[in-house]
Short mmCIF file of C-alpha atoms and ligand atoms in Angstrom, two decimals:
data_model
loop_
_atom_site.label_atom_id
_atom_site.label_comp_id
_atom_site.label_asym_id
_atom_site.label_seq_id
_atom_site.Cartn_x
_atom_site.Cartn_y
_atom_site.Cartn_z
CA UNK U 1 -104.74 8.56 10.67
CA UNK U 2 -101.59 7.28 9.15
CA UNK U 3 -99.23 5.91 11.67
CA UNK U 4 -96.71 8.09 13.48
CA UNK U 5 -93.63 5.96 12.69
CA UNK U 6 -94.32 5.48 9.21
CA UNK U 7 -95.09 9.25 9.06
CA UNK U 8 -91.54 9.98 10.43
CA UNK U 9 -89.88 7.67 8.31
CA UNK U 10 -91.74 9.04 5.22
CA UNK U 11 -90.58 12.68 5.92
CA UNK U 12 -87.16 11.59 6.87
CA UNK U 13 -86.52 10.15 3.55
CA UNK U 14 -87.95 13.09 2.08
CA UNK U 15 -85.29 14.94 3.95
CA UNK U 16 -82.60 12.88 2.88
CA UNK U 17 -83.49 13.44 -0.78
CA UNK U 18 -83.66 16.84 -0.94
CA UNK U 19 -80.49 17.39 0.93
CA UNK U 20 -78.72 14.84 -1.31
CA UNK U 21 -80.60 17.29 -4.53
CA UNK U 22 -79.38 19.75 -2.89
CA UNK U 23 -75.88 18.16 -2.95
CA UNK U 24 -76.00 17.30 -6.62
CA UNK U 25 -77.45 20.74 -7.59
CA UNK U 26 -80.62 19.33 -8.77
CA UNK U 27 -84.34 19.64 -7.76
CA UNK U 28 -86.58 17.75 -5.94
CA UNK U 29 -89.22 17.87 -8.59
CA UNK U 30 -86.91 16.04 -11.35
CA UNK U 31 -87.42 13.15 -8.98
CA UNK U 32 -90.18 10.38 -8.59
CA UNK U 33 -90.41 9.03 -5.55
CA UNK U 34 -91.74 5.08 -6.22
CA UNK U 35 -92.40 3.39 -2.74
CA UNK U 36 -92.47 -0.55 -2.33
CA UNK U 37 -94.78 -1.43 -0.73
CA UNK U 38 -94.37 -5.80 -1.82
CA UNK U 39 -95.48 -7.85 1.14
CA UNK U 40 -96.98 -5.21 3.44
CA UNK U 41 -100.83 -5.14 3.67
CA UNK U 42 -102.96 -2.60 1.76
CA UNK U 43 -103.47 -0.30 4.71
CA UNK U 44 -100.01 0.85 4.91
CA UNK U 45 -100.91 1.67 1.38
CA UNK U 46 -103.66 3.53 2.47
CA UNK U 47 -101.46 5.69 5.18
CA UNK U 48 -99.06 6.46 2.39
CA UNK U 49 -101.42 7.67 0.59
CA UNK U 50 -102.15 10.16 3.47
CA UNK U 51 -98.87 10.90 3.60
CA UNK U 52 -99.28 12.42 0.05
CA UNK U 53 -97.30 8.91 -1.55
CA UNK U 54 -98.62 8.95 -5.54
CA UNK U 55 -96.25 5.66 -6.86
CA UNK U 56 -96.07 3.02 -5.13
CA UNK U 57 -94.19 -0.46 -6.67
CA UNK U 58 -94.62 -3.81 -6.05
CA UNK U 59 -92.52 -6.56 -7.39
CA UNK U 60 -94.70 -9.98 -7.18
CA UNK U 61 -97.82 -10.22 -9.56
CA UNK U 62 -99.99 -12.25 -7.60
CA UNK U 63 -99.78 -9.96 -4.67
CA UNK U 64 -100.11 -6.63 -6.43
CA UNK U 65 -103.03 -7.77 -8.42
CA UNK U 66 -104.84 -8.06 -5.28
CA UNK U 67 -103.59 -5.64 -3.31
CA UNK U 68 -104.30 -2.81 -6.34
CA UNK U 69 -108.09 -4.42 -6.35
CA UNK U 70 -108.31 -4.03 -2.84
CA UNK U 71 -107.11 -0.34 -3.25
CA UNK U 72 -109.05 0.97 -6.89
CA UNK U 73 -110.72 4.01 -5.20
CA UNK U 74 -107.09 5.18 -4.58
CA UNK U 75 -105.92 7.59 -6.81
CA UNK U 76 -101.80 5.99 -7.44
CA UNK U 77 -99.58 5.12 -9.92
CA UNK U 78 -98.66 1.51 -9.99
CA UNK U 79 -94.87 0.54 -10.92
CA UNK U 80 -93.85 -3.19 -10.71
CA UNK U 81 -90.63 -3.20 -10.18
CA UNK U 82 -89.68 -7.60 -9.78
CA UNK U 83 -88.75 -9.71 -12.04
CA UNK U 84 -91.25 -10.05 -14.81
CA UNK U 85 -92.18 -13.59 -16.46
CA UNK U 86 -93.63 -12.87 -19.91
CA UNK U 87 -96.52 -15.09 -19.17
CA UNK U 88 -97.60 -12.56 -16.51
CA UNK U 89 -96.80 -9.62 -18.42
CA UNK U 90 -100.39 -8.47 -19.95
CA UNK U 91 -101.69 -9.44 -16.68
CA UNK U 92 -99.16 -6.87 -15.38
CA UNK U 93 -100.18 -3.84 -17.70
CA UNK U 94 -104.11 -4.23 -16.67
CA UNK U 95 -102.74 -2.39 -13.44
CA UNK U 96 -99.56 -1.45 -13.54
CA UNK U 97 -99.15 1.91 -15.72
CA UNK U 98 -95.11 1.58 -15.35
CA UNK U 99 -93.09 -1.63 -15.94
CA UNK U 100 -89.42 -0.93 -14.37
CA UNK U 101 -88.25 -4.86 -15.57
CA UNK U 102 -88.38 -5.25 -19.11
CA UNK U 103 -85.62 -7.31 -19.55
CA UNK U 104 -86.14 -9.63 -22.43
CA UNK U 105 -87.79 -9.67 -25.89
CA UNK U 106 -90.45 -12.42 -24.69
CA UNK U 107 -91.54 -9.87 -22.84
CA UNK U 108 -91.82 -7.08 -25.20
CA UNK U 109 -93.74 -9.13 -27.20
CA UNK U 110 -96.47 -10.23 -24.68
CA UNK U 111 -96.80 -6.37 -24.04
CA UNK U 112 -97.07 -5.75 -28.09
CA UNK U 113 -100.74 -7.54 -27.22
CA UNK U 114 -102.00 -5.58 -24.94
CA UNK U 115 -104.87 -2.59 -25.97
CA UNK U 116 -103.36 0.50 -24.44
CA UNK U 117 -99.69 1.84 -23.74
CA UNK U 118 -97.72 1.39 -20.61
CA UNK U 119 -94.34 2.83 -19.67
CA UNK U 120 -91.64 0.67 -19.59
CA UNK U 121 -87.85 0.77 -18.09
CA UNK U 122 -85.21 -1.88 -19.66
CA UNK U 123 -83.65 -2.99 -16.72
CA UNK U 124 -80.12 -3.95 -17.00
CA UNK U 125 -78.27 -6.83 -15.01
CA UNK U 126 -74.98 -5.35 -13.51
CA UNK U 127 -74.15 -8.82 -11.44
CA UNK U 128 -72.59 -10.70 -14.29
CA UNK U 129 -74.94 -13.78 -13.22
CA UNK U 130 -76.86 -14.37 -16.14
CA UNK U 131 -80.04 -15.86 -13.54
CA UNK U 132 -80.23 -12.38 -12.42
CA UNK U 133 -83.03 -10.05 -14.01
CA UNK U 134 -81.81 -7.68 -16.52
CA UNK U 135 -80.85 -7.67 -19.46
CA UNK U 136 -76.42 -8.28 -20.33
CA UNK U 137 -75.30 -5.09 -21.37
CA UNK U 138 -73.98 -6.10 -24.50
CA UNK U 139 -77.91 -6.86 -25.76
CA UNK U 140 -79.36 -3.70 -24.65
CA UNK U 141 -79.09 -2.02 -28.31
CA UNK U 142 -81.39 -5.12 -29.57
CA UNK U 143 -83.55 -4.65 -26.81
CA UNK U 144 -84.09 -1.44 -27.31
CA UNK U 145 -85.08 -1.81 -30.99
CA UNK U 146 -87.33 -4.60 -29.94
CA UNK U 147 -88.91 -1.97 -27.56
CA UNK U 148 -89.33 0.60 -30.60
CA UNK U 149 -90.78 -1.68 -32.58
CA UNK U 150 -93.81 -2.14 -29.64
CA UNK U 151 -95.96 1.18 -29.83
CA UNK U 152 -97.44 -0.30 -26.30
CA UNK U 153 -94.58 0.74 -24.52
CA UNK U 154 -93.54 4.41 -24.24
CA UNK U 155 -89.61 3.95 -23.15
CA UNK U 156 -88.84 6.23 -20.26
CA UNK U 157 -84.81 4.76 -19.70
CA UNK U 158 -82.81 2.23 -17.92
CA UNK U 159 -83.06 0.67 -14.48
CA UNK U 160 -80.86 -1.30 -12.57
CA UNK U 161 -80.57 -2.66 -9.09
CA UNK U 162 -77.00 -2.39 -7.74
CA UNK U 163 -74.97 -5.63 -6.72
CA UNK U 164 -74.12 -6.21 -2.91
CA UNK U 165 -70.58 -6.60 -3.66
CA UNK U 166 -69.82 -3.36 -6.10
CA UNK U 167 -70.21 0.11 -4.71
CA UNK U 168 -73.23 1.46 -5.81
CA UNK U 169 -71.59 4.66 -7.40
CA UNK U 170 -69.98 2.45 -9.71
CA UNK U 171 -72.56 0.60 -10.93
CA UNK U 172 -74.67 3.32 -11.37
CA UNK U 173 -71.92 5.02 -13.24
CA UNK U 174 -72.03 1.64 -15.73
CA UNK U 175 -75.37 2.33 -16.47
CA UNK U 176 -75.29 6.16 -17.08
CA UNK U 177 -72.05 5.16 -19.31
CA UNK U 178 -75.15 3.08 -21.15
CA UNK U 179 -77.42 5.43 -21.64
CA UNK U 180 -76.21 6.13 -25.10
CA UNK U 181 -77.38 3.39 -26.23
CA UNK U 182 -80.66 4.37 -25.51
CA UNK U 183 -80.57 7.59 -26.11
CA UNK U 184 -78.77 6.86 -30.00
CA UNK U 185 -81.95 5.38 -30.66
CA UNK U 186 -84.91 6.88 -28.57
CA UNK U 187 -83.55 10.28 -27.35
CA UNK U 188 -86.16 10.96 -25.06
CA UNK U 189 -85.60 7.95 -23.27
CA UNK U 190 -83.68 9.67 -20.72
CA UNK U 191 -84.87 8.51 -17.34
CA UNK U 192 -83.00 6.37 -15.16
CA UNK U 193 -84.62 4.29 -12.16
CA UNK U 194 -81.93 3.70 -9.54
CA UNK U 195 -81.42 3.86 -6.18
CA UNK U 196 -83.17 1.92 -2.83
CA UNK U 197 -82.78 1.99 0.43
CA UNK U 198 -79.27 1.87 1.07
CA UNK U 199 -78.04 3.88 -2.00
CA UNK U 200 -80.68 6.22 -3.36
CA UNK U 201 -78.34 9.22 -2.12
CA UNK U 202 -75.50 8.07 -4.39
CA UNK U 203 -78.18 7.30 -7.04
CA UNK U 204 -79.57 10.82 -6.95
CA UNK U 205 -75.48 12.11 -7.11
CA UNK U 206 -75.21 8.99 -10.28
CA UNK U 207 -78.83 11.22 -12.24
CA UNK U 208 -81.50 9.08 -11.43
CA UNK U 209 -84.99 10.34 -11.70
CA UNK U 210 -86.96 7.75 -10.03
CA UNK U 211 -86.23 6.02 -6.68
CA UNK U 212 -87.32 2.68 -5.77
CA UNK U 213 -87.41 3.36 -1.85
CA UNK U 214 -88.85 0.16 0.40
CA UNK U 215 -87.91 -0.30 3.95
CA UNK U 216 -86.43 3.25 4.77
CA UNK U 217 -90.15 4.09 4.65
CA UNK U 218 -92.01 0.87 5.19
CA UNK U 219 -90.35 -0.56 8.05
CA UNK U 220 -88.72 -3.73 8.02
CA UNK U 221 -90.55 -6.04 5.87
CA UNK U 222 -92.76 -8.98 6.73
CA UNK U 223 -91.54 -12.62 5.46
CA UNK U 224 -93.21 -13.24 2.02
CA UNK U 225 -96.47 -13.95 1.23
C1 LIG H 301 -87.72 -4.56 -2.87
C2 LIG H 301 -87.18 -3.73 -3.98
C3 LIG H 301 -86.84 -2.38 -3.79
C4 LIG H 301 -86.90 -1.69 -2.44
O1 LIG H 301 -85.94 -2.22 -1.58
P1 LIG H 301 -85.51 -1.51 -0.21
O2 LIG H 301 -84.11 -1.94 -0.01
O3 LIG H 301 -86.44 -2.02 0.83
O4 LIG H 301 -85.62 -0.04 -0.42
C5 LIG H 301 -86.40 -1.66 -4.89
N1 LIG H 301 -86.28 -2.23 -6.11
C6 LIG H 301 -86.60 -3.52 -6.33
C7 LIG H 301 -86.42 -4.08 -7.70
C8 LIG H 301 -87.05 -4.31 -5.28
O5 LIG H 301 -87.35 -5.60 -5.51
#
């Protein structure tokens, strides 16, 4: 049996975003609810599972891989959600049917190799520190026609983390204010993954449609792997 603290975390954030749906006047069902699960073992994958958890994300290659071998008789949706390297990206569509950090066109082309289609986010860097992931707003229209161009990828939107030191309304308003560029060019590109654990209520108010929820649910995490 799943474990009672997890379990009343779990529901509590399930709370939370259905009053905060209720606050924006949306529903509950225009959201996905992605929990990261990076650095915890695969039984607290298992108990979310119980919990009725269908996405889960994980953000380090090395440890999904396993973890999502350890786990194949589960029936989930796998999201990676960290920084991709475009040398891991094929390895990263063999198991992950949703890639939230497409962020450059080395990237896109390592996908264009792959024999099936995965869907992909471009994930935009809000911190002004060019190290960060994400891609600089001003190349997200070449991005995007990069992404076009790859019929591996089935473009679902943008994603963004927000920075510690902006509010996240705002920077979730910058990338809605983006979302033309997208949607210019692939108009059904309209989802938007924002929001974590200390601002997926203003990311539900900003439009997002899939949350990216870790420690709220998890617990605290362990130290890294
Ligand atoms: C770890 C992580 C999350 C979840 O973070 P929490 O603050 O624990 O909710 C969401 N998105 C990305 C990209 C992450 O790396």
């Amino acid at each position: 049996m799943a474990d009672q603290a997890l379990a009343a975390r779990y529901h509590e954030v399930r709370a939370r975003i259905e009053a905060a749906c209720g606050q924006a006047g949306r529903s509950v069902d225009d959201i996905t609810l992605v929990v990261v699960t990076k650095f915890h073992p695969p039984s607290l994958v298992r108990d979310l599972v119980e919990l009725g958890v269908e996405h889960v994300g994980e953000s380090r290659h090395q440890e999904a891989v396993a973890k999502h071998q350890e786990l194949s008789d589960l029936r989930l949706t796998w999201h990676f959600v960290g920084q991709l390297q475009s040398n891991k990206a094929r390895a990263v569509a063999e198991y992950c049917q949703v890639i939230h950090s497409i962020d450059r066109a080395s990237v896109v082309q390592k996908l264009g190799t792959i024999d099936h289609t995965v869907e992909g986010f471009i994930e935009i860097n809000l911190t002004g520190d060019p190290g960060r992931g994400g891609v600089e707003p001003e190349q997200l229209g070449q991005l995007v026609d990069t992404v076009l161009e790859t019929p591996q990828i089935a473009l679902r939107g943008l994603m963004a983390v927000a920075p510690q030191d902006q509010a996240p309304a705002a920077a979730f308003e910058r990338v809605v204010a983006l979302q033309d560029v997208v949607t210019s060019r692939a108009p059904l590109a309209t989802d938007l993954s924002l929001g974590m654990t200390g601002d997926f209520e203003e990311a539900i108010q900003a439009g997002a449609t899939h949350l990216r929820i870790g420690s709220a649910i998890t617990g605290n995490r362990p130290p890294a792997p």
